Coordinates of C-alpha atoms and ligand atoms in Angstrom, one line a residue:
X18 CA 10.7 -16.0 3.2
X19 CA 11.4 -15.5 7.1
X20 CA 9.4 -18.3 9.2
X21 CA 6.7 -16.9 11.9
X22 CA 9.0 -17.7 14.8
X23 CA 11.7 -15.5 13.0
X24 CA 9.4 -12.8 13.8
X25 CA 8.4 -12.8 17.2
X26 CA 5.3 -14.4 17.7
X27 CA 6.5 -16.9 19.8
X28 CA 5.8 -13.9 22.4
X29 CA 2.4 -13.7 22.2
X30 CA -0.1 -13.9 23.6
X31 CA 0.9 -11.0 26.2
X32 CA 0.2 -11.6 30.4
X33 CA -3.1 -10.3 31.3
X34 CA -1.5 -7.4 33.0
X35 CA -0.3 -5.9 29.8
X36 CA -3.5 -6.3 27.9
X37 CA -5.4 -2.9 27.0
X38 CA -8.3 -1.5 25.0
X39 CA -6.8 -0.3 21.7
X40 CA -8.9 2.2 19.1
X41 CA -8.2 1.8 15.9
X42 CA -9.2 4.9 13.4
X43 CA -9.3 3.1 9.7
X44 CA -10.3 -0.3 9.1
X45 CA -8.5 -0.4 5.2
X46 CA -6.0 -3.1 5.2
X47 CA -3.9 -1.7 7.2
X48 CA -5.8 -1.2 10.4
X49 CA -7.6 -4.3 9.9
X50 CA -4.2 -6.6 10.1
X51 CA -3.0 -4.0 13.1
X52 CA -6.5 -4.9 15.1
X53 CA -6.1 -8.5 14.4
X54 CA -2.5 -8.5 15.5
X55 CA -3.2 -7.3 18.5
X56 CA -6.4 -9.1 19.4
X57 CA -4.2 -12.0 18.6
X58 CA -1.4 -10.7 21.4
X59 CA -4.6 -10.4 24.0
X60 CA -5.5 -6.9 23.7
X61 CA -9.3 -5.6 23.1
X62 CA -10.0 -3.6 20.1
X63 CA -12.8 -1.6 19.0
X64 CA -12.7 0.1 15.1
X65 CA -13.7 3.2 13.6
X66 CA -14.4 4.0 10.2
X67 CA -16.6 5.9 8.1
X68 CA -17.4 2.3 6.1
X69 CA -16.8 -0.2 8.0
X70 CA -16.3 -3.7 5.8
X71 CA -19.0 -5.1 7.1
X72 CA -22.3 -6.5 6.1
X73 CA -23.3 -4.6 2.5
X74 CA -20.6 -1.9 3.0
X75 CA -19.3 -1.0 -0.7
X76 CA -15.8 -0.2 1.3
X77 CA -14.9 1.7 -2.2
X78 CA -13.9 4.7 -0.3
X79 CA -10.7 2.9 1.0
X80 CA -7.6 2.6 -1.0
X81 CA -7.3 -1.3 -0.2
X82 CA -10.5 -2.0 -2.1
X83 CA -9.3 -0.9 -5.8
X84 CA -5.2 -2.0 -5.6
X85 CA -3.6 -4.4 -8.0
X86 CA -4.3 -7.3 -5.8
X87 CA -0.8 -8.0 -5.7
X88 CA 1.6 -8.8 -2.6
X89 CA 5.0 -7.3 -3.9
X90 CA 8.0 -8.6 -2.4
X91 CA 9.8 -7.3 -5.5
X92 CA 8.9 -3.7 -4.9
X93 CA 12.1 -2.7 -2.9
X94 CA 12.8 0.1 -5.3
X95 CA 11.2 3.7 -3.8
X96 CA 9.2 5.7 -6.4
X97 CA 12.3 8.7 -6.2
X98 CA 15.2 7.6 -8.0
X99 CA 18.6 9.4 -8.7
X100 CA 17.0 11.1 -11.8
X101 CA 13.6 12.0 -11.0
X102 CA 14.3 15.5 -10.4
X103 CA 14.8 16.1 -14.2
X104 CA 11.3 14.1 -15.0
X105 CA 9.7 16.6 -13.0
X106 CA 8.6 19.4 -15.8
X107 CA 7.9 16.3 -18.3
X108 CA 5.6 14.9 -14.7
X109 CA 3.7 18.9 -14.4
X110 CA 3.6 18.9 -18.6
X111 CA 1.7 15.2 -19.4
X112 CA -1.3 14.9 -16.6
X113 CA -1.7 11.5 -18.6
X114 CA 2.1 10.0 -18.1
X115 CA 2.6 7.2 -15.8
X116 CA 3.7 9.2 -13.2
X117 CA 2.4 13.4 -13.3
X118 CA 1.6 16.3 -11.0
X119 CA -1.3 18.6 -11.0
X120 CA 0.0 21.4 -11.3
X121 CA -2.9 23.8 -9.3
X122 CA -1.8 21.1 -6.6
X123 CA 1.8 21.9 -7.1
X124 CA 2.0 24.9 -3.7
X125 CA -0.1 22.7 -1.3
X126 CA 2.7 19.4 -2.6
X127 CA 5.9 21.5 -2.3
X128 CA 7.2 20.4 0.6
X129 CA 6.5 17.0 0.1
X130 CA 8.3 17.4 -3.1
X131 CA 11.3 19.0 -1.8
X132 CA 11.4 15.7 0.3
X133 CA 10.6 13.2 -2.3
X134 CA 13.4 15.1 -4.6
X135 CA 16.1 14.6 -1.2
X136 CA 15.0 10.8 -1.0
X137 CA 16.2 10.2 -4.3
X138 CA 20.1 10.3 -4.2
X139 CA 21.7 7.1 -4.5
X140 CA 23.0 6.3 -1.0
X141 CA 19.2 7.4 0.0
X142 CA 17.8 4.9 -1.9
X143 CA 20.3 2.2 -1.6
X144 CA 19.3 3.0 2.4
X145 CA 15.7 2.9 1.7
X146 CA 15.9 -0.3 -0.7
X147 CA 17.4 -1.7 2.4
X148 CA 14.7 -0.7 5.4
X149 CA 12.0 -2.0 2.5
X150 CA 13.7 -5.4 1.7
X151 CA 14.0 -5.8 5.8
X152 CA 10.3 -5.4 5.6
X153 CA 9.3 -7.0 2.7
X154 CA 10.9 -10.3 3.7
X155 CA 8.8 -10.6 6.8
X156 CA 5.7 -9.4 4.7
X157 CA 4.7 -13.0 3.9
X158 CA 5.4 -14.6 7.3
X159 CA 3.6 -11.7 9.1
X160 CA 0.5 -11.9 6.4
X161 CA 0.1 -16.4 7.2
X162 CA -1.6 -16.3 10.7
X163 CA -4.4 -13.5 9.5
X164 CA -4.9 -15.3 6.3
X165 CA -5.7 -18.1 8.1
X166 CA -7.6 -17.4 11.0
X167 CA -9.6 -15.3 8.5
X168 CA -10.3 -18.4 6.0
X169 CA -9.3 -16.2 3.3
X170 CA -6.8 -19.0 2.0
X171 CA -9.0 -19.7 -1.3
X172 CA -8.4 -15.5 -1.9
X173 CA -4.8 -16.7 -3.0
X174 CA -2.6 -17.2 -6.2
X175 CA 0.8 -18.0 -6.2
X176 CA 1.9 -17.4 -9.8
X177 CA 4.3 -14.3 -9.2
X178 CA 4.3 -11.1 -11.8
X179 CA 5.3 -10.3 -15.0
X180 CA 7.4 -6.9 -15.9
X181 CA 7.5 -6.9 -19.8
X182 CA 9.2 -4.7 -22.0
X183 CA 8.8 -3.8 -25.6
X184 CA 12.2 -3.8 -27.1
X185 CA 15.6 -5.6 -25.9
X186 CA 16.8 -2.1 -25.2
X187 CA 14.4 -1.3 -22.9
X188 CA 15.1 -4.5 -21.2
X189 CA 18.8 -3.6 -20.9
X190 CA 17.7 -0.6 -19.9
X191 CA 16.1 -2.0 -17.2
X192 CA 18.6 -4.5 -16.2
X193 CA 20.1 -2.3 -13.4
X194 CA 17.2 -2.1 -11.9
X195 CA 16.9 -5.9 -12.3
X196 CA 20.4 -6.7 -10.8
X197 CA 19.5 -3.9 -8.0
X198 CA 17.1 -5.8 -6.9
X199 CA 18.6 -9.2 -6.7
X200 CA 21.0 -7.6 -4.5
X201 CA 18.2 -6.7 -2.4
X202 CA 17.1 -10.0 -2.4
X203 CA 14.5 -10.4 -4.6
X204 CA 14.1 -13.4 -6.7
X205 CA 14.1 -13.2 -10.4
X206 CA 13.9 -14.8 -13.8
X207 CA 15.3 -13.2 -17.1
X208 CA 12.6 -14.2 -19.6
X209 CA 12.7 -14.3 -23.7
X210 CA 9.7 -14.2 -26.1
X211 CA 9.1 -17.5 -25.9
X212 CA 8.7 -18.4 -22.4
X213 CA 6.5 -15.3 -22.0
X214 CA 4.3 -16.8 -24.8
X215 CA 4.0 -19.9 -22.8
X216 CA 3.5 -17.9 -19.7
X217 CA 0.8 -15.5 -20.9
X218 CA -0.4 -16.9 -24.4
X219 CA -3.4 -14.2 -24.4
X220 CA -0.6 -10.7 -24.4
X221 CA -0.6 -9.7 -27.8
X222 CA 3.1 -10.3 -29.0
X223 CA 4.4 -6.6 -28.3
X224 CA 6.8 -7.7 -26.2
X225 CA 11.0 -9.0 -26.2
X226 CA 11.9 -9.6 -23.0
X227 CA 10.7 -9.8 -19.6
X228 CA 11.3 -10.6 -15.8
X229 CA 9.0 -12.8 -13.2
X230 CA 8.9 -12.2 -9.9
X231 CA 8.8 -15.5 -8.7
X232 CA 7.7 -14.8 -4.7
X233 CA 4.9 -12.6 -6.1
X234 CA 0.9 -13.4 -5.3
X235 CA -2.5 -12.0 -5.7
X236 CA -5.5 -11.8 -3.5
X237 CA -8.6 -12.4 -6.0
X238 CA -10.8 -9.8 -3.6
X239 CA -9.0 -6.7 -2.2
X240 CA -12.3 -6.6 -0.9
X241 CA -13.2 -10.0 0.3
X242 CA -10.4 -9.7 2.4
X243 CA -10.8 -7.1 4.4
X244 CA -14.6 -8.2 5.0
X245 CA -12.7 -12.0 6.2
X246 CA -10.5 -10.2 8.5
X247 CA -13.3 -7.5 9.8
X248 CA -15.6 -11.3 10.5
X249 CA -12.7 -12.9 12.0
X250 CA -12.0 -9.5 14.3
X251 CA -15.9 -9.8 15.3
X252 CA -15.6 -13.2 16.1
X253 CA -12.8 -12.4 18.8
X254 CA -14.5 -9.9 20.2
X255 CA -14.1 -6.9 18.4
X256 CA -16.5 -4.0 17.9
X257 CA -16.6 -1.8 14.9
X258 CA -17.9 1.9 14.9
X259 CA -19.3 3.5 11.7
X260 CA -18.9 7.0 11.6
X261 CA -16.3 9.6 10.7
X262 CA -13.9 10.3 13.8
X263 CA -13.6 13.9 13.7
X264 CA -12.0 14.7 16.9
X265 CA -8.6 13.5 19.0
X266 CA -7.5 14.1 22.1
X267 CA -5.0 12.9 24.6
X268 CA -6.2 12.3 28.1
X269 CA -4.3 11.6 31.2
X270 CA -5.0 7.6 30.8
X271 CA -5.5 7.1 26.9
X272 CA -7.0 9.0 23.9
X273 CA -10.6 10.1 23.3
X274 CA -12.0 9.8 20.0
X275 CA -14.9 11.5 18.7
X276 CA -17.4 10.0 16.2
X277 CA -20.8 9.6 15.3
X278 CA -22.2 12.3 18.2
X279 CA -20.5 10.2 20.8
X280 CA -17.2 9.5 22.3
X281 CA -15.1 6.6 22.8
X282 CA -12.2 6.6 25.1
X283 CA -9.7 3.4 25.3
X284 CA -6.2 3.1 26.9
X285 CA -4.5 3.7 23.6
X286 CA -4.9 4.5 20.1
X287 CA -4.0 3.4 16.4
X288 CA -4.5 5.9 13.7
X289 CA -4.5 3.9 10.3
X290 CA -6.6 6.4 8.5
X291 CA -4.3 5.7 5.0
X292 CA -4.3 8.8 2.9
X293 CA -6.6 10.6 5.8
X294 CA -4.3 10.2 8.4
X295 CA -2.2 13.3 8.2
X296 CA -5.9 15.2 9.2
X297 CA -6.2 13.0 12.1
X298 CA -2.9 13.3 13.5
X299 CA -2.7 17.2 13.4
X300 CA -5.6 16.9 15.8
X301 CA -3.8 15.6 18.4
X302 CA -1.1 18.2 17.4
X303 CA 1.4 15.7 15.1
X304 CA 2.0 17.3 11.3
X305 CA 3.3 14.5 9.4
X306 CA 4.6 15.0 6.0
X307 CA 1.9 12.8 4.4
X308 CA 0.0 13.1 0.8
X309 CA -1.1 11.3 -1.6
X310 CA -0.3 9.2 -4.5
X311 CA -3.9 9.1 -6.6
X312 CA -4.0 5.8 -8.7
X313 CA -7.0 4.3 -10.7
X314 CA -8.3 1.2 -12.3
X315 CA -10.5 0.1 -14.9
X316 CA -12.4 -3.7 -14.2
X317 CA -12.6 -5.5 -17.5
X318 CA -15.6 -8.0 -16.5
X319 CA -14.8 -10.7 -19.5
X320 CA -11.2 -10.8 -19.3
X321 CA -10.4 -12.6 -15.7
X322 CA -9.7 -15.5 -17.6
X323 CA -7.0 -14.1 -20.4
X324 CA -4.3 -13.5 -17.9
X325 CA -3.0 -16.5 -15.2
X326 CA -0.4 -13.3 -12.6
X327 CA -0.2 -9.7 -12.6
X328 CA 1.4 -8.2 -15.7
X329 CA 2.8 -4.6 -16.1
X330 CA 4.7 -3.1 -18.7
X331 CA 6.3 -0.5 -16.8
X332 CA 6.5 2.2 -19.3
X333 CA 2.3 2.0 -19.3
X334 CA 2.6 2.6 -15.3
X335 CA -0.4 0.2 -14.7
X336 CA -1.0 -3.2 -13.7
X337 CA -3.3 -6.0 -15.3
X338 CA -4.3 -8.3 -12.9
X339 CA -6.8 -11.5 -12.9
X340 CA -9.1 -11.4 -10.0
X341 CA -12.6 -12.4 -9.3
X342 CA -14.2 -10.0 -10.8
X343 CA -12.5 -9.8 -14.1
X344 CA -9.4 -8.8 -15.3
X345 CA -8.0 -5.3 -13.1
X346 CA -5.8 -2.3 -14.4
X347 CA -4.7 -0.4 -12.0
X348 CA -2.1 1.7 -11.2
X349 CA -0.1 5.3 -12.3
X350 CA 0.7 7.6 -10.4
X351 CA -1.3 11.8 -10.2
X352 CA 0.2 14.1 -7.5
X353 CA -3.0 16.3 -6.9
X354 CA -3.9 15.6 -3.4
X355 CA -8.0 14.5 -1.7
X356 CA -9.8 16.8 -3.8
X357 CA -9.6 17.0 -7.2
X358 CA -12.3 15.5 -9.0
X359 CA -10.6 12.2 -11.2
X360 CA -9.3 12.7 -14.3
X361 CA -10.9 10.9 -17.2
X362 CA -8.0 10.8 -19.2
X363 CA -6.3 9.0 -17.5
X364 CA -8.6 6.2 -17.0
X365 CA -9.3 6.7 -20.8
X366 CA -5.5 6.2 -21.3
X367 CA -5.8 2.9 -19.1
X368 CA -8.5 1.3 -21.2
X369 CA -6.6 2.1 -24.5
X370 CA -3.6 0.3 -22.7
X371 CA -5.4 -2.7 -22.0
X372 CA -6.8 -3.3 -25.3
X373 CA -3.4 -3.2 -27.4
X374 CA -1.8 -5.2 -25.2
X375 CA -4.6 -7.5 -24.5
X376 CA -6.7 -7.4 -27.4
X377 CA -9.2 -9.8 -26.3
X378 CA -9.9 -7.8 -23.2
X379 CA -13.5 -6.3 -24.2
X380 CA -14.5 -3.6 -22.3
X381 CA -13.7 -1.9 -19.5
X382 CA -16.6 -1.1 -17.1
X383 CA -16.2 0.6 -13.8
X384 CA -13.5 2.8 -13.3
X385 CA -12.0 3.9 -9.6
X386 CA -9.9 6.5 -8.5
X387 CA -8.0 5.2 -5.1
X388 CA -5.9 7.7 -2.8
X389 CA -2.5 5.6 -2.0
X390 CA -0.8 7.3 1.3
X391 CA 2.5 8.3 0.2
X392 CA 5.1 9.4 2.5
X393 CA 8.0 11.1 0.0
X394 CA 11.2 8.2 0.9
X395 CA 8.2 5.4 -0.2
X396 CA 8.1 4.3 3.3
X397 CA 5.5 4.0 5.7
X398 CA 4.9 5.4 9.1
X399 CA 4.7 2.8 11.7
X400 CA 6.0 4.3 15.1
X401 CA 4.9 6.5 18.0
X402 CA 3.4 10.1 18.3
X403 CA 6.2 12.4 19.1
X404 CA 3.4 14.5 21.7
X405 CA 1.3 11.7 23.1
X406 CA 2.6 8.6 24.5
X407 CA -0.7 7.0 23.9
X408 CA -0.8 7.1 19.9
X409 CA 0.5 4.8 17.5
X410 CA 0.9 5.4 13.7
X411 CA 0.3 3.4 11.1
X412 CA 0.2 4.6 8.0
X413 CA 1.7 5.8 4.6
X414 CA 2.3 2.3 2.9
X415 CA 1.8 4.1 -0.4
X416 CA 2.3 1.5 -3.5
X417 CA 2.3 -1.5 -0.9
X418 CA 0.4 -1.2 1.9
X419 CA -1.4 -4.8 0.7
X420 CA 1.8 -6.3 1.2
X421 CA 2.9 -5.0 3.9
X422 CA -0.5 -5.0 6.0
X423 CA 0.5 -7.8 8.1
X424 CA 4.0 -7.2 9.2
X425 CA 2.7 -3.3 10.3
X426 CA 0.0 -4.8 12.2
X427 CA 2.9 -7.0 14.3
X428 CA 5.2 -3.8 14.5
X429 CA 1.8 -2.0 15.8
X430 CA 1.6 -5.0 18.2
X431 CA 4.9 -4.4 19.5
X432 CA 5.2 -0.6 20.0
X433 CA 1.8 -0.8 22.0
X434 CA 2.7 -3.8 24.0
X435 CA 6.3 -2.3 24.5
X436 CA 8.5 -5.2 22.8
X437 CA 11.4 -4.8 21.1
X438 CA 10.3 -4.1 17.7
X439 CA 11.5 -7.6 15.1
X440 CA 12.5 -4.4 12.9
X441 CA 14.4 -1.5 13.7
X442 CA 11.7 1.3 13.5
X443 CA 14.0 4.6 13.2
X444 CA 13.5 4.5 9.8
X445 CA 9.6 5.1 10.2
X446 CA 9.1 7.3 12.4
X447 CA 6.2 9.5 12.2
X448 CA 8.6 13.1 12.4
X449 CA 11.5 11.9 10.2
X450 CA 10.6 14.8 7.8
X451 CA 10.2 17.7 10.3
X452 CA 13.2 19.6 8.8
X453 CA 10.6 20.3 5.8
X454 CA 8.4 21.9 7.8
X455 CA 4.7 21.7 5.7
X456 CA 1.9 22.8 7.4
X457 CA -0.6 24.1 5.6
Ligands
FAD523 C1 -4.2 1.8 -8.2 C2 -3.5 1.3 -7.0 C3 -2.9 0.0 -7.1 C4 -2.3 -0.5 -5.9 N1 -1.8 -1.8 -6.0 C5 -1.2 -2.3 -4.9 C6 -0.7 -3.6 -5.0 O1 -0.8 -4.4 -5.9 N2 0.0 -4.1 -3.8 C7 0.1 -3.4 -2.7 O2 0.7 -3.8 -1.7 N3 -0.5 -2.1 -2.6 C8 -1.1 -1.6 -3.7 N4 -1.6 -0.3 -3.6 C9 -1.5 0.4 -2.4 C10 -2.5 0.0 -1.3 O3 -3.8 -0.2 -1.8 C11 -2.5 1.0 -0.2 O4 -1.2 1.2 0.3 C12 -3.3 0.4 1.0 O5 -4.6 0.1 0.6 C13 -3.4 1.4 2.2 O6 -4.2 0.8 3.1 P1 -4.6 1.6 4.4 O7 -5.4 0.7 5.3 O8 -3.5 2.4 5.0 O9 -5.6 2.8 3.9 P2 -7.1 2.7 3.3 O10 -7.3 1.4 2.7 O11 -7.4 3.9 2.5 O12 -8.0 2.7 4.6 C14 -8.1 3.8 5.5 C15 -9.4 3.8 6.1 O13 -9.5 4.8 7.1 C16 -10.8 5.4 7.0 N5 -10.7 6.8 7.6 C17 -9.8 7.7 7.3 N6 -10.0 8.8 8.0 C18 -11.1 8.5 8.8 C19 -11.8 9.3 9.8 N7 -11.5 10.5 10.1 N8 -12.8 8.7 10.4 C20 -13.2 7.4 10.1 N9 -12.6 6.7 9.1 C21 -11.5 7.2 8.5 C22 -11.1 5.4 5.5 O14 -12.5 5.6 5.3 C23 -10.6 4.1 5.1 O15 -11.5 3.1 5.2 C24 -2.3 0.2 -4.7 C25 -2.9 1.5 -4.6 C26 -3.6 2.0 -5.8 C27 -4.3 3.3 -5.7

């Protein structure tokens, strides 16, 4: 892991002269860090959202309240992969596989398809593997100051994550994935049965073989950190601003927002709006090839105690991790867009997971159905509008916008405060897909 300095914030805080007032639409994860960030380089920030996480605020509506909990510095493998485009009639046949389209969504997701297909070549995804490992080893660097200036240090578990797998040929199976990763950089050990017994003694023995992800960590409360870093941005200063923002527009000094019957005008503008954003960036006339990745979980109240780290068998798609409020599983993946209503199945299909492979589980209570916001490469947004000067993006972190909160909100800091980005950004840009056309 890169040390802070690495990073660039020796530079801040910025002269007085280059401080501004900087809106930021969405206060998930994502827009949080970015508002920190750049209350910590000496700008002023004010917040929008429709739920601010604040006070009693259920904050359920955003996609960082029901994730896996889990920072993923092991995750520098994009969901396409040289092969996918022969998964895709099993993906529109099973709605209840790991990873599965809706198929009335299938004429509003073409586009994106076409894009996600194009992103999974080899020397695309050896390219992509590449920009994410640049960003992932920052991830836990950039995440340190916010953690602790929010106090949210007792929110964290160091004890990585388990990948199991059933059989040994499964595991081999798996291996070049394994090795592809250690190229990338990620930090691995092989496991047998027997260590994984030691590791995880409440699994029921269905497994051979496994891998731990030793730099891997969990945050016990999705939720009770975004409330920390919401306090902490108060406590600088901040202002949040319930309310939906249902109008953009550029002015000739800054952007004007429009929310809650009012408006709010500021020198420059953040739109973090996760799976929303593509909405709010057509307004000030951007189309940005953006959908979404719907994923679920199922809380199993009795069972926080079974596990110590995340555990995922990757052909179940989901997730099992301890946090405060029991044991979560979360995860798979349903192309079907913001509207359908969730499927049941699927969450049915979770619970029957959990309690094979962690019979002592109990039951599963409250179920959730999150919109992750997927760009089709598996990278995120984080770069300039194209039309006004004045907007920044910052969004489209799809299976990792947890882990990658904090580094986007010191990229953020450094496209508004005009720094050389610590990352090359050409990878992100907001139009990169524009050959695809998609408005619709
Ligand atoms: C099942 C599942 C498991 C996951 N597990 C992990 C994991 O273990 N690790 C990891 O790193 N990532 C994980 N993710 C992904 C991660 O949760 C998301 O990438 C991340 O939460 C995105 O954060 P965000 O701030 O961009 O969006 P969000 O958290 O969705 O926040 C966007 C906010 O913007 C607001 N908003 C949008 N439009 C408007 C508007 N017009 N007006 C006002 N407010 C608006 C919304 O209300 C919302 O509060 C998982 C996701 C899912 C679904």
């Amino acid at each position: 892991m890169q040390e802070p300095g690495a990073i660039g914030l020796g530079l801040l805080p910025l002269p007085e002269t280059e401080r501004r007032h900087v809106l930021v639409i969405g206060a998930g994860l994502v827009g949080l860090s970015s508002a920190l960030w750049l209350q910590k380089a000496g700008h002023r920030v004010t917040l929008v959202d429709r739920e601010p996480p604040l006070g009693n605020a259920s904050f359920e509506q955003a996609c960082s309240y029901g994730n896996a909990c889990t920072v993923a510095p092991h995750s520098v493998v994009p969901v396409a992969t040289p092969g996918v485009a022969w998964r895709v009639p099993g993906m529109l046949l099973n709605p209840l596989g790991p990873l599965a389209i809706v198929w009335r969504y299938l004429p509003h997701l073409s586009p994106w398809l076409r894009a996600f297909l194009a992103s999974s070549g080899t020397a695309e995804v050896e390219r992509i593997a590449t920009v994410l490992s640049n960003l992932l080893a920052q991830s836990d660097a950039a995440w340190r100051p916010l953690i602790d200036e929010s106090g949210a240090q007792a929110l964290e578990r160091r004890d990585g994550c388990l990948y199991l797998y059933k059989t040994e040929a499964q595991f081999q199976a798996a291996e070049a994935e394994a090795s592809f990763r250690e190229r990338h950089g990620v930090a691995l050990d092989r496991l047998d049965k027997a260590a994984i017994r030691d590791l995880e003694p409440n699994l029921a023995p269905l497994y051979q073989r496994g891998v731990l992800f030793r730099d891997a960590y969990t945050f016990s409360s999705p939720r009770l950190l975004a409330f920390a870093l919401a306090e902490a941005i108060v406590r600088r200063g901040g202002t949040f601003v319930g309310g939906e923002a249902s109008g953009l527009e550029a002015t000739e000094t800054g952007i004007r927002v429009w929310v809650a019957g009012g408006e709010l005008h500021a020198a420059h503008a953040v739109v973090a709006g996760g799976a929303w954003s593509r909405a709010l960036a057509r307004k000030i006339g951007d189309d940005v090839l953006l959908d979404t990745e719907r994923g679920y979980h199922v809380l199993f109240p009795a069972a926080g105690a079974l596990l110590k780290r995340p555990v995922c068998y990757p052909e179940h798609g989901f997730y099992m991790t301890p946090m405060a409020d029991g044991l979560r599983a979360a995860g798979t993946v349903e192309l079907g867009g913001l509207k359908a209503p969730p499927n049941r199945g699927r969450t049915a299909m979770i619970r029957n997971g959990v309690q094979t492979l962690l019979p002592a589980a109990g039951e599963g209570t409250r179920e959730w159905l999150g919109f992750r916001p997927s760009m089709p490469d598996s990278l995120p947004v984080v770069g300039n509008s194209p039309t006004s000067p004045n907007m920044t993006y910052a969004f489209g972190h799809g299976h990792l916008g947890l882990t990658l909160a904090g580094i986007t909100g010191l990229l953020v800091v450094d496209l508004i405060s005009k720094r050389k980005p610590a990352i090359d950004l050409s990878p992100l840009r907001p139009d990169r897909f524009s050959r695809f056309g998609g408005r619709r």
